[in-house]
PDB file of C-alpha atoms in Angstrom:
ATOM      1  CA  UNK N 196       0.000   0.000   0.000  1.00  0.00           C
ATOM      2  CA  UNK N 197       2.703   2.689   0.924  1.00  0.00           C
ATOM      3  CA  UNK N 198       4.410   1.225  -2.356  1.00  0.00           C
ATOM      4  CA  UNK N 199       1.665   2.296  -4.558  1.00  0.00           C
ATOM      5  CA  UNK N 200       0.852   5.786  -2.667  1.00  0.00           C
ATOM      6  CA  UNK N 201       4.804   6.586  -3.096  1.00  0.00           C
ATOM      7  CA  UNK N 202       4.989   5.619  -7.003  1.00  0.00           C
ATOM      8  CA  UNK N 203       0.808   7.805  -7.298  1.00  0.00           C
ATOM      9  CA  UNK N 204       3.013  10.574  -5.680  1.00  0.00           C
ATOM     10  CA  UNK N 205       6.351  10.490  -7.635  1.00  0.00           C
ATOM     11  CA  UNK N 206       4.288   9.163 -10.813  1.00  0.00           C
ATOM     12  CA  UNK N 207       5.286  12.645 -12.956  1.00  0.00           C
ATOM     13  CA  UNK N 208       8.538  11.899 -12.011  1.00  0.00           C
ATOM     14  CA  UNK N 209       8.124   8.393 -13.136  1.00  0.00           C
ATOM     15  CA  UNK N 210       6.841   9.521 -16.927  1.00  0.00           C
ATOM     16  CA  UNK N 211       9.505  12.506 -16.833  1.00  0.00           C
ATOM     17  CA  UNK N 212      12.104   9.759 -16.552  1.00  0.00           C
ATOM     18  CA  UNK N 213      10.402   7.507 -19.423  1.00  0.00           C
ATOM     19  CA  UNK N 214      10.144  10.524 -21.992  1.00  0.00           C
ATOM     20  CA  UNK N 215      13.897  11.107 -21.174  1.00  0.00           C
ATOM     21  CA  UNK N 216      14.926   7.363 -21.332  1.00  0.00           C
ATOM     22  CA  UNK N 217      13.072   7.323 -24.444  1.00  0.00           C
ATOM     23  CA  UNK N 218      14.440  10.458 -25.744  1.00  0.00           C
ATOM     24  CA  UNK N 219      18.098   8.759 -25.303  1.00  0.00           C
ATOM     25  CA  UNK N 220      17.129   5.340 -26.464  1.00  0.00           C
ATOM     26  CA  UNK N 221      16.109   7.417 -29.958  1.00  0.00           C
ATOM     27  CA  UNK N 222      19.145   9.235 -30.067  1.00  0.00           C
ATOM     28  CA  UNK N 223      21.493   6.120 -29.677  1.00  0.00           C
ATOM     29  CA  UNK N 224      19.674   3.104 -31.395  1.00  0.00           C
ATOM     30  CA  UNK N 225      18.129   4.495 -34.624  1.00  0.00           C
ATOM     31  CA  UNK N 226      20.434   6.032 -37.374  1.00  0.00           C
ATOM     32  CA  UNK N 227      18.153   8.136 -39.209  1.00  0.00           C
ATOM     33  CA  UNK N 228      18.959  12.080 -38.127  1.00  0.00           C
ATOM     34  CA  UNK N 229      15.615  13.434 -38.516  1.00  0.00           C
ATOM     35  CA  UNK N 230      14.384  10.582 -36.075  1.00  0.00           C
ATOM     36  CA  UNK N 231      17.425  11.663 -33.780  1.00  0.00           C
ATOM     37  CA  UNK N 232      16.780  15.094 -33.792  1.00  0.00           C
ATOM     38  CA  UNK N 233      12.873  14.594 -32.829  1.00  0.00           C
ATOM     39  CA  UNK N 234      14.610  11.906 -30.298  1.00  0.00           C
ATOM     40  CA  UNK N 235      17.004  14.746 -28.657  1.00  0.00           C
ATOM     41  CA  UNK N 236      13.782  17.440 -28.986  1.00  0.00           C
ATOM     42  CA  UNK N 237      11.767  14.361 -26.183  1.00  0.00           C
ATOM     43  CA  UNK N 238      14.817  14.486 -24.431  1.00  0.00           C
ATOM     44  CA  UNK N 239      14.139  18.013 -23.935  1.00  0.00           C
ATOM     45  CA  UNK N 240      10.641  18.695 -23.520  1.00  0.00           C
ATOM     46  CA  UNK N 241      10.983  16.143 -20.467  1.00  0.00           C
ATOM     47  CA  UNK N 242      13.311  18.438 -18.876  1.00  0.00           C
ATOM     48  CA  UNK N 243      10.499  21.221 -19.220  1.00  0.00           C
ATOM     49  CA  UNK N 244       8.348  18.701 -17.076  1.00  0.00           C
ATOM     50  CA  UNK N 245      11.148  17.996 -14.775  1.00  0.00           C
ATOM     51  CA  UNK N 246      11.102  21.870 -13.590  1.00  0.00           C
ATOM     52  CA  UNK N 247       7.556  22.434 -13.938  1.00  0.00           C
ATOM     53  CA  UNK N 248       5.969  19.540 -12.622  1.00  0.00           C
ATOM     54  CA  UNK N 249       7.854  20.403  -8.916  1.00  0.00           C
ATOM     55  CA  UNK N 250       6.701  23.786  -9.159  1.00  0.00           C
ATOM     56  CA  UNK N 251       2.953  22.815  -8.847  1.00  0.00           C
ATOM     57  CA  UNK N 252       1.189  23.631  -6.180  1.00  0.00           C
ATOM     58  CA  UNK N 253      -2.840  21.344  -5.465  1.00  0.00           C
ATOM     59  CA  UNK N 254      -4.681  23.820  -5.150  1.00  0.00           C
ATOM     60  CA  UNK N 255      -2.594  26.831  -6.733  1.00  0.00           C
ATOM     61  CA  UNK N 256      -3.865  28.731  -9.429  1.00  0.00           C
ATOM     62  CA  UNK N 257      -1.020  30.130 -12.372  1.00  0.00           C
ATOM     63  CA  UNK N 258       1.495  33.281 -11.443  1.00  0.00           C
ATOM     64  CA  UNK N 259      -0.754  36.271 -12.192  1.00  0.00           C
ATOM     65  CA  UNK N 260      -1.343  38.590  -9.253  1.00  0.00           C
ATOM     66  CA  UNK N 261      -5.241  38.768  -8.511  1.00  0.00           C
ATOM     67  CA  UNK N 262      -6.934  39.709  -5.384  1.00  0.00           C
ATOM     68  CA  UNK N 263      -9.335  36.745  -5.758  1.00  0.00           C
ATOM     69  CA  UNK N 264      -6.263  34.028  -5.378  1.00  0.00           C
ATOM     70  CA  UNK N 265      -3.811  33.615  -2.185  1.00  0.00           C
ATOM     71  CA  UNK N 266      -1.738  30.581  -3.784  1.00  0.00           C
ATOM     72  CA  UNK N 267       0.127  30.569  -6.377  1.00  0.00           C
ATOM     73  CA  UNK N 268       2.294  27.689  -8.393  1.00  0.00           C
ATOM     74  CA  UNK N 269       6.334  28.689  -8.537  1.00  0.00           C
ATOM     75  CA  UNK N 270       6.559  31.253 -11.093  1.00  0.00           C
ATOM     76  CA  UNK N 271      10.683  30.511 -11.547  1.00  0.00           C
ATOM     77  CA  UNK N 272      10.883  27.297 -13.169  1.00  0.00           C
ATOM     78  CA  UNK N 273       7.921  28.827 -16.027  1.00  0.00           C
ATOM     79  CA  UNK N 274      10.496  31.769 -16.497  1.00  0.00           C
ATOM     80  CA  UNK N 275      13.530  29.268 -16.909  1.00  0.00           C
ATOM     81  CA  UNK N 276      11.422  26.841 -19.267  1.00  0.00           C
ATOM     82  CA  UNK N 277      10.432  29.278 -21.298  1.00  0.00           C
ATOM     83  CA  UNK N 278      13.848  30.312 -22.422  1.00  0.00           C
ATOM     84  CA  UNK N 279      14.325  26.880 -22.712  1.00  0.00           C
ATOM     85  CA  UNK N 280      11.834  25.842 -25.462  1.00  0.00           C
ATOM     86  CA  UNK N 281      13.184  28.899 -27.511  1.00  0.00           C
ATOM     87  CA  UNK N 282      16.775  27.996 -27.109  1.00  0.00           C
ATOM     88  CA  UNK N 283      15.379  24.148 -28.359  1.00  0.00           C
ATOM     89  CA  UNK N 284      14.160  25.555 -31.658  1.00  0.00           C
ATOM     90  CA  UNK N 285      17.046  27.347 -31.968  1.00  0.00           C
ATOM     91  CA  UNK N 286      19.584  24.362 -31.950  1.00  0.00           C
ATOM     92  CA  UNK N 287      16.752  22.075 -33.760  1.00  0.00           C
ATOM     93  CA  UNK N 288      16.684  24.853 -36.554  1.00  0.00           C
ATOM     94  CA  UNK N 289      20.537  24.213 -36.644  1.00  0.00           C
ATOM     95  CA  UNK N 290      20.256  20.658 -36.426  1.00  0.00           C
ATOM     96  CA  UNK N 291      18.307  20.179 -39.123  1.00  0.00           C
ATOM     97  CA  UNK N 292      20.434  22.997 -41.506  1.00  0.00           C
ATOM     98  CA  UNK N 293      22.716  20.340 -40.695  1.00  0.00           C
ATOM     99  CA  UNK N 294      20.953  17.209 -41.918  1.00  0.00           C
ATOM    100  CA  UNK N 295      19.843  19.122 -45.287  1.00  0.00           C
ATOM    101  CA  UNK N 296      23.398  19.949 -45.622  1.00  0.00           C
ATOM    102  CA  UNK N 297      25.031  15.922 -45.095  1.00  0.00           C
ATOM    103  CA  UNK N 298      22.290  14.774 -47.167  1.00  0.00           C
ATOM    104  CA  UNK N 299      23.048  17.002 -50.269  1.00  0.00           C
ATOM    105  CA  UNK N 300      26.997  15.663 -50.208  1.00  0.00           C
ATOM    106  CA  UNK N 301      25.926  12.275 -48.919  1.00  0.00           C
ATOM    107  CA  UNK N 302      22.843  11.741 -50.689  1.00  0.00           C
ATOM    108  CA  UNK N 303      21.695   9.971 -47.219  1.00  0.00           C
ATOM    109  CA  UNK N 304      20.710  11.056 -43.864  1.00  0.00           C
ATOM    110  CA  UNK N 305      21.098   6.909 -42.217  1.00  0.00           C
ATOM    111  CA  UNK N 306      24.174   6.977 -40.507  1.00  0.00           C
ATOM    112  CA  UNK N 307      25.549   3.502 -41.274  1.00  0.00           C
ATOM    113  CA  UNK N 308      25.239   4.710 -44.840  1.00  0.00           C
ATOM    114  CA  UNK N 309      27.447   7.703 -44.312  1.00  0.00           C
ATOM    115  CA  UNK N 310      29.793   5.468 -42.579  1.00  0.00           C
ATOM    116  CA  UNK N 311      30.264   2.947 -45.288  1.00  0.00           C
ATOM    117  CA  UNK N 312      30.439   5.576 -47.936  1.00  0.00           C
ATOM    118  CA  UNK N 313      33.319   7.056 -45.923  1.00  0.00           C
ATOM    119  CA  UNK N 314      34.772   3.459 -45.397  1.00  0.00           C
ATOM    120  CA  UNK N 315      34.530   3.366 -49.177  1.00  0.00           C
ATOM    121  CA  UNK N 316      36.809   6.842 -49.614  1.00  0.00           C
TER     122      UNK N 316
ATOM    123  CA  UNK B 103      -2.092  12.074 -14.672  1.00  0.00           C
ATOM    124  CA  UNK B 104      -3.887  10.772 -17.572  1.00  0.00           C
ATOM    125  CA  UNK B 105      -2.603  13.476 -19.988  1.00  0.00           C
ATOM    126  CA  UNK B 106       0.903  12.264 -18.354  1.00  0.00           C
ATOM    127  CA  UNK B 107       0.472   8.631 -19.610  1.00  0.00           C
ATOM    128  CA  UNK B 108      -1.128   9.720 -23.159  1.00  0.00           C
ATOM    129  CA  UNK B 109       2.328  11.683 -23.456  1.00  0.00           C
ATOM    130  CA  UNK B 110       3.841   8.150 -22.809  1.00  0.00           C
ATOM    131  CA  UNK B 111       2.112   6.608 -25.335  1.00  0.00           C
ATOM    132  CA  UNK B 112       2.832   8.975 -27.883  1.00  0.00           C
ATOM    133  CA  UNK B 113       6.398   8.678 -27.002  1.00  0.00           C
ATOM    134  CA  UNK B 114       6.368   4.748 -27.813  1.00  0.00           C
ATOM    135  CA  UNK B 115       4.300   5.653 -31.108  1.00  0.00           C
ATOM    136  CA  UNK B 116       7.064   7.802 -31.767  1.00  0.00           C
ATOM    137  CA  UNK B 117       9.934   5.731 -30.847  1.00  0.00           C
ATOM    138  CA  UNK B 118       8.097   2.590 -33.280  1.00  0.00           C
ATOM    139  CA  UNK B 119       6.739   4.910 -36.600  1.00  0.00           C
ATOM    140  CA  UNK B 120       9.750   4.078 -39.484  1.00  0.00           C
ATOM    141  CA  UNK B 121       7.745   6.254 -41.284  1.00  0.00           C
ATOM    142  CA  UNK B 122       9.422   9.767 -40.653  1.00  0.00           C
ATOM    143  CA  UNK B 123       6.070  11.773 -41.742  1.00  0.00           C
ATOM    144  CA  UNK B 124       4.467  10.068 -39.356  1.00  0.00           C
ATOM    145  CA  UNK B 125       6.950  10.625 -37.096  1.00  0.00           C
ATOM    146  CA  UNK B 126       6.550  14.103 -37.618  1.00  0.00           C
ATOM    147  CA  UNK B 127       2.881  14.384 -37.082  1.00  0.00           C
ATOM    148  CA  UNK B 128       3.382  12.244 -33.767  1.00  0.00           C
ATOM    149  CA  UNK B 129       5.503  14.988 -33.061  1.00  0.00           C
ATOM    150  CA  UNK B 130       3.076  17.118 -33.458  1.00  0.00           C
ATOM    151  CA  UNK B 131       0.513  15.659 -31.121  1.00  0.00           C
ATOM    152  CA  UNK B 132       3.058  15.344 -28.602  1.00  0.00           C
ATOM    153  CA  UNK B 133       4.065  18.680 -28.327  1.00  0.00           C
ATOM    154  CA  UNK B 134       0.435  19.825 -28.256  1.00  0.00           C
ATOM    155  CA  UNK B 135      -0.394  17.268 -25.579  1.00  0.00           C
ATOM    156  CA  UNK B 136       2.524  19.066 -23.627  1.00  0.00           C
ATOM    157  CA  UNK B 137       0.860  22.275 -23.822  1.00  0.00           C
ATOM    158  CA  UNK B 138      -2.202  20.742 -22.488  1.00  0.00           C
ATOM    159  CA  UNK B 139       0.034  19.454 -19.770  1.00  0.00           C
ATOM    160  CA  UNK B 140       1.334  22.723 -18.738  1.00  0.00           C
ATOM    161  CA  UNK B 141      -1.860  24.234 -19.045  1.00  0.00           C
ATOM    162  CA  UNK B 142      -3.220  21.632 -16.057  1.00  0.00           C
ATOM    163  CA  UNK B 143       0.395  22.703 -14.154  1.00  0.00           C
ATOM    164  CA  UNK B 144      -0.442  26.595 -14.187  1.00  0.00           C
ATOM    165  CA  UNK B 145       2.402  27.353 -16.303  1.00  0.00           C
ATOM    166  CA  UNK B 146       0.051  29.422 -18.843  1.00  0.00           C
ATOM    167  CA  UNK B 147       3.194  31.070 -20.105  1.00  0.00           C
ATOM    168  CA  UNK B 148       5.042  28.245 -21.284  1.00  0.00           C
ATOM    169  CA  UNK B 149       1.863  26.312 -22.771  1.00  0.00           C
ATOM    170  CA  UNK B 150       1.500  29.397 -25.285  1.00  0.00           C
ATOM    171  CA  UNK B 151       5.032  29.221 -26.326  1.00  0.00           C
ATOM    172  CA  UNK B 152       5.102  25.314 -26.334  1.00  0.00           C
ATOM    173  CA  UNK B 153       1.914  25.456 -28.464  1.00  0.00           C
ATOM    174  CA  UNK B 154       3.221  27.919 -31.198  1.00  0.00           C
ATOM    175  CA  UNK B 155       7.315  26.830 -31.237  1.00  0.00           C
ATOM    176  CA  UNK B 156       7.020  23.207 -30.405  1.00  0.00           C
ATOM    177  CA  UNK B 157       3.295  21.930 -32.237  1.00  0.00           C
ATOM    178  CA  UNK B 158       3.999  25.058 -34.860  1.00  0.00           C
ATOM    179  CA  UNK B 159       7.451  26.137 -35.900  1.00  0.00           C
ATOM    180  CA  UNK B 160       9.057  23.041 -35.078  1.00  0.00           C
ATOM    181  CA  UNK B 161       6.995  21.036 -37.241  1.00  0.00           C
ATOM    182  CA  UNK B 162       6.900  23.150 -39.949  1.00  0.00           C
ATOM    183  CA  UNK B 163      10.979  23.376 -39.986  1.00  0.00           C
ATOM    184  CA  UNK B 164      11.045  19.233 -39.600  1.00  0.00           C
ATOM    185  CA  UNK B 165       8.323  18.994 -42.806  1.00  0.00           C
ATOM    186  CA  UNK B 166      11.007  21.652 -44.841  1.00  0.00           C
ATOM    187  CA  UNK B 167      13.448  19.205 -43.558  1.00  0.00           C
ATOM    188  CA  UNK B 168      11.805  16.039 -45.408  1.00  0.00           C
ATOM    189  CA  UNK B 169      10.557  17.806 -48.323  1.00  0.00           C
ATOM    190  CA  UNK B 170      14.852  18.117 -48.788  1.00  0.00           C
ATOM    191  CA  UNK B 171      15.588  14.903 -47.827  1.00  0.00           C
ATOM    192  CA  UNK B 172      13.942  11.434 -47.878  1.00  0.00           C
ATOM    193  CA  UNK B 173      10.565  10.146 -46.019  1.00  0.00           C
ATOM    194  CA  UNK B 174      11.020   6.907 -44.657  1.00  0.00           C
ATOM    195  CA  UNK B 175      13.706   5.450 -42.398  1.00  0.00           C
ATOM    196  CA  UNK B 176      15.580   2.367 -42.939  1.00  0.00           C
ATOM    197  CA  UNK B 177      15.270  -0.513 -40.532  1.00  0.00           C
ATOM    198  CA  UNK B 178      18.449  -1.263 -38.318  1.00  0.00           C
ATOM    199  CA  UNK B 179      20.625  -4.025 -39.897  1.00  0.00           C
ATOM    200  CA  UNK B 180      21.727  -5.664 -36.877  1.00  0.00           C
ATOM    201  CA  UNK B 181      19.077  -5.689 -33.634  1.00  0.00           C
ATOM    202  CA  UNK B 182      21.644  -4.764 -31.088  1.00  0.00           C
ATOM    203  CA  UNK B 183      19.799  -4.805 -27.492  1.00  0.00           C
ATOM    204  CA  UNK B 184      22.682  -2.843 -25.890  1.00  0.00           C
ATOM    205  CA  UNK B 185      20.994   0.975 -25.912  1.00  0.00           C
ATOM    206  CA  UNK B 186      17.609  -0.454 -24.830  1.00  0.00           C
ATOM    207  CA  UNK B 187      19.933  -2.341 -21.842  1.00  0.00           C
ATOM    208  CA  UNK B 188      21.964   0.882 -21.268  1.00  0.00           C
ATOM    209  CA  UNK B 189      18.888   2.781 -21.005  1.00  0.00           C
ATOM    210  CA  UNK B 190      16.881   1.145 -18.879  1.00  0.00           C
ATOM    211  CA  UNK B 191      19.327   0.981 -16.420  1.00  0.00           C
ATOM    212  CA  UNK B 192      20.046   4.508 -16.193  1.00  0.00           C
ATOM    213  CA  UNK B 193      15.919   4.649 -16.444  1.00  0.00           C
ATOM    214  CA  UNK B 194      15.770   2.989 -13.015  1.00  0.00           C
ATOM    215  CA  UNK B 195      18.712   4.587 -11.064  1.00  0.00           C
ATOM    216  CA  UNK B 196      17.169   7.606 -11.797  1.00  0.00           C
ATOM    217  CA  UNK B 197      13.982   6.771 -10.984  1.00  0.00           C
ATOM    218  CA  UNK B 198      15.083   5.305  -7.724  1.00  0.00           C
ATOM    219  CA  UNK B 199      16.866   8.481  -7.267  1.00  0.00           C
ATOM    220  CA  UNK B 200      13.795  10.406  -7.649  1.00  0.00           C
ATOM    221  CA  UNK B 201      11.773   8.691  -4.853  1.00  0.00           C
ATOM    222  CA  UNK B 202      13.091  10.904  -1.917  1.00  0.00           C
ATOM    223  CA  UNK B 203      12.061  14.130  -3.580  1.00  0.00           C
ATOM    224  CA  UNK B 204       9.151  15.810  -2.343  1.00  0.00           C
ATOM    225  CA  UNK B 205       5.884  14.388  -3.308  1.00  0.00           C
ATOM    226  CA  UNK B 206       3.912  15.801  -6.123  1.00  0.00           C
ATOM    227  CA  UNK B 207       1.631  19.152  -5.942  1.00  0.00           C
ATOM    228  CA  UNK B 208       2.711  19.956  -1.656  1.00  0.00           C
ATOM    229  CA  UNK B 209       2.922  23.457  -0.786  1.00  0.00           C
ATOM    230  CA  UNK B 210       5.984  23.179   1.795  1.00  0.00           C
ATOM    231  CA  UNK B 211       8.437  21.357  -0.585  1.00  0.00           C
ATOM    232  CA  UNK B 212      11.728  23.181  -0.115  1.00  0.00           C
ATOM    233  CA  UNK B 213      11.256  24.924  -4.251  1.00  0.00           C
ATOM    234  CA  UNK B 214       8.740  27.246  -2.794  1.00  0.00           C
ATOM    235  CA  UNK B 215      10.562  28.468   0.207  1.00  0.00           C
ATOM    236  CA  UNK B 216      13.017  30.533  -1.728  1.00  0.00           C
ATOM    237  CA  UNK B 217      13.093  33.500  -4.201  1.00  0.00           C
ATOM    238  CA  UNK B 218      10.352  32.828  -5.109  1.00  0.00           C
ATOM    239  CA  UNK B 219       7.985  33.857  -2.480  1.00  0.00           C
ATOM    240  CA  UNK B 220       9.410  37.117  -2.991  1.00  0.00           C
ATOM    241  CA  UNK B 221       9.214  37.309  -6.329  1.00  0.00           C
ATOM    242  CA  UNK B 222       5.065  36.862  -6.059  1.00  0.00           C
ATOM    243  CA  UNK B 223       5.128  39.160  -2.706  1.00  0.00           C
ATOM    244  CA  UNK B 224       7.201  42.380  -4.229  1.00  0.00           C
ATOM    245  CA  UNK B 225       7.443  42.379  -7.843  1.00  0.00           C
ATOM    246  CA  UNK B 226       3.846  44.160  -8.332  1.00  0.00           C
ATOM    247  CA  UNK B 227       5.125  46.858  -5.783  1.00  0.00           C
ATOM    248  CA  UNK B 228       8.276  46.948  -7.845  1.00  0.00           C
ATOM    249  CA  UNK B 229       7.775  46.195 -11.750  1.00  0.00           C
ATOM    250  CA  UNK B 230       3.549  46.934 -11.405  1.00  0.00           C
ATOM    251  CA  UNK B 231       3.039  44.421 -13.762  1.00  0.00           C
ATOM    252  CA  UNK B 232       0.464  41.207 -12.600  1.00  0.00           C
ATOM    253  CA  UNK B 233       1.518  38.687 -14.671  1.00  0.00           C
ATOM    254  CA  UNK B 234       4.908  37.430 -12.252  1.00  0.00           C
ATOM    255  CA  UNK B 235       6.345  35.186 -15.350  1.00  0.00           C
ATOM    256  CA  UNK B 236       6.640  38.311 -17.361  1.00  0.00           C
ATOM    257  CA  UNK B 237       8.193  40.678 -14.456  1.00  0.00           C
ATOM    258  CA  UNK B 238      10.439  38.005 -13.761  1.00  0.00           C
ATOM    259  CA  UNK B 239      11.613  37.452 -17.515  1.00  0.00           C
ATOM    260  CA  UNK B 240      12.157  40.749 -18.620  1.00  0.00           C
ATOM    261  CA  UNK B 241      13.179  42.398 -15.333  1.00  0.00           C
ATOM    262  CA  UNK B 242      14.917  40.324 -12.703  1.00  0.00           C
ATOM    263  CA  UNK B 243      16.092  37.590 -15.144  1.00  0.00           C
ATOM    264  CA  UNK B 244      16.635  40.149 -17.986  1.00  0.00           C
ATOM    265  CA  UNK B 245      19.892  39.217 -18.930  1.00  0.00           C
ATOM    266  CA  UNK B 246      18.929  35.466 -19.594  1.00  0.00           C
ATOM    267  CA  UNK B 247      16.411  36.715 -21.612  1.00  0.00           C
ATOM    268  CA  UNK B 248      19.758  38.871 -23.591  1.00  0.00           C
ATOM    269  CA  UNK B 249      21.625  35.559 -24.031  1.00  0.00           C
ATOM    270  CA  UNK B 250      18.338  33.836 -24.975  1.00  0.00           C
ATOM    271  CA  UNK B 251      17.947  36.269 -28.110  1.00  0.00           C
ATOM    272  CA  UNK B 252      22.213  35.774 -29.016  1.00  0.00           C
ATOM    273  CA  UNK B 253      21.815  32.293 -29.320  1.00  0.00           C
ATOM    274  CA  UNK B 254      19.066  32.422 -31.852  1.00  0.00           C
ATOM    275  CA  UNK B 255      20.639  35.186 -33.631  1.00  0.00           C
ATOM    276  CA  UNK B 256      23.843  32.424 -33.477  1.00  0.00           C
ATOM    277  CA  UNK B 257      21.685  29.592 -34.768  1.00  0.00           C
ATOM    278  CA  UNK B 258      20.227  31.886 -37.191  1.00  0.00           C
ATOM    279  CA  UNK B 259      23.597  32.904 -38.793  1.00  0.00           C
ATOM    280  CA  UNK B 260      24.642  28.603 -38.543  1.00  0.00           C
ATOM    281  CA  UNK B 261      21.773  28.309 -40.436  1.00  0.00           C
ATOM    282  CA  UNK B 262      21.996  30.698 -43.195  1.00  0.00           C
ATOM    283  CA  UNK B 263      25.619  30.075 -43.674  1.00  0.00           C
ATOM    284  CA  UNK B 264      24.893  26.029 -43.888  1.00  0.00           C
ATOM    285  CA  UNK B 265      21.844  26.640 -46.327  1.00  0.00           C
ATOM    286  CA  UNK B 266      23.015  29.706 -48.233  1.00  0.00           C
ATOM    287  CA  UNK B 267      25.011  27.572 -51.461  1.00  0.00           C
ATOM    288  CA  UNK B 268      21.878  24.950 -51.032  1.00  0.00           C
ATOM    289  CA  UNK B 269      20.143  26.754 -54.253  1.00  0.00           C
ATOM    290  CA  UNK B 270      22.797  28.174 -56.301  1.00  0.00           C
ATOM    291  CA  UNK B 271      24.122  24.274 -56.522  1.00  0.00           C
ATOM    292  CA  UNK B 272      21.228  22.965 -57.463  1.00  0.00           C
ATOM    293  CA  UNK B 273      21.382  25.819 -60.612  1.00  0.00           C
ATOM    294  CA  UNK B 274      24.344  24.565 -61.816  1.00  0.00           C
ATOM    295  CA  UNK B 275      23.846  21.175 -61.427  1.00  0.00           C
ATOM    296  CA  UNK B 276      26.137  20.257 -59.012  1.00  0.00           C
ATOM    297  CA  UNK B 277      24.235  17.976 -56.420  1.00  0.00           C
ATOM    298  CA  UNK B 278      21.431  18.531 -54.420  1.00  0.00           C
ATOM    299  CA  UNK B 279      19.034  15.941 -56.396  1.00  0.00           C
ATOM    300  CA  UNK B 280      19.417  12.848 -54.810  1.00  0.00           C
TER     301      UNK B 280
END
């Protein structure tokens, strides 16, 4: 019984840590680039759930100052997240600049076709 | 919580799909489901900017991506069980790790107790504006906000100077067409 009221409690923890894991596992078992680069992009939006999920408060209403409300949910971790996302397009936009660019000179974006093609060289 | 395990789902959809359009409108959902998310965690701020960059811009910069390149992705030759073994180890040291933090949604967990009870009890008296996200961002936390906007300005220049030959190639013949 305590078992199952500690994982109900931790349980965004629980699914932060499975979008990350699954992030990784994209990132280092497939060798399409696209597919990595939405892989590392899971990676990161569990992060934004890592900070905002302890930030929650039952009960709390969002950061905007109104008479009508006493509590409030952290406002920090919103601030920090939200240069986050726009710092995650930024380097996805790059990312990506970069796949177009391998796949005109490769004429591939799978990696273990890169590899052999520079095996071949 | 249920929104939580949809995003789970979606995550193994994603982690399946070969094919990358698919992929890419999975991605889609996802990111949209996030906003959701955030909406139900009172972070209003960050739903409206994960709605419009993550569901909007990012997808539309992932769909340029495939219109350049190619649409499905080639299965693995060899079925090599080592990443999903690496993984879900870490997966469960961290989890483990994660069961002495504070329970979920309690108003005395030590993240509240600092900075930012100060930041909802003075920054109307000091910036006058309600909306503590924004206050924060663009007066106490200003200068993240500066280095924010220089690394898309940086990404922006990486991208033009990666992409900038991409059309006059293709003019002359060179490559491109593959």
């Amino acid at each position: 019984m305590q078992l199952v009221k500690t994982f109900a409690e931790h349980y965004n923890y629980v699914i932060t840590i499975f979008l990350m894991m699954a992030g990784l596992y994209i990132v280092v078992a497939r060798g399409n680039m696209v597919k990595k680069l939405i892989g590392l992009s899971i990676f990161q939006t569990s992060v934004y759930l890592l900070y905002i999920t302890p930030g929650k408060i039952i009960g709390g209403t969002a950061p905007i100052l109104d008479p009508a409300f006493t509590v409030y949910s952290n406002p920090l971790p919103h601030v920090l997240i939200l240069t986050a996302i726009v710092v995650g397009v930024a380097t996805l936009a790059l990312g990506l600049a970069l796949v177009v660019r391998i796949n005109e000179c490769y004429g591939t974006i799978e990696e273990d076709e890169i590899f052999a093609k520079d095996d071949d060289q | 919580m249920a929104l939580l395990t949809l995003l789970a789902a979606v995550t193994v959809a994603i982690v399946r799909q070969r094919s990358l359009f698919g992929v890419v409108v999975l991605a889609g959902i996802y990111s949209f489901l996030m906003a959701t998310l955030l909406i139900a965690l009172d972070a209003v701020d960050v739903a409206m900017t994960e709605a419009s960059v993550g569901a909007g811009i990012s997808t539309v910069l992932l769909l340029a991506t495939l219109h350049l390149t190619k649409t499905t992705e080639m299965s693995p030759i060899n079925r090599n069980w080592l990443p999903l073994l690496v993984v879900l180890i870490v997966g469960a040291a961290v989890v483990w790790g994660t069961l002495s933090l504070p329970p979920f949604g309690v108003a005395d967990s030590v993240v509240h107790q600092h900075v930012a009870p100060r930041y909802l009890a003075q920054s109307i008296v000091e910036t006058g504006v309600p909306n503590v996200v924004t206050s924060v961002l663009a007066d106490y936390r200003s200068y993240d906000t500066l280095g924010e906007t220089t690394v898309i300005f940086t990404a922006g220049i990486g991208v033009l100077l990666l992409l900038r030959g991409l059309r006059r190639r293709d003019d002359i013949g060179g490559g491109g067409e593959s």
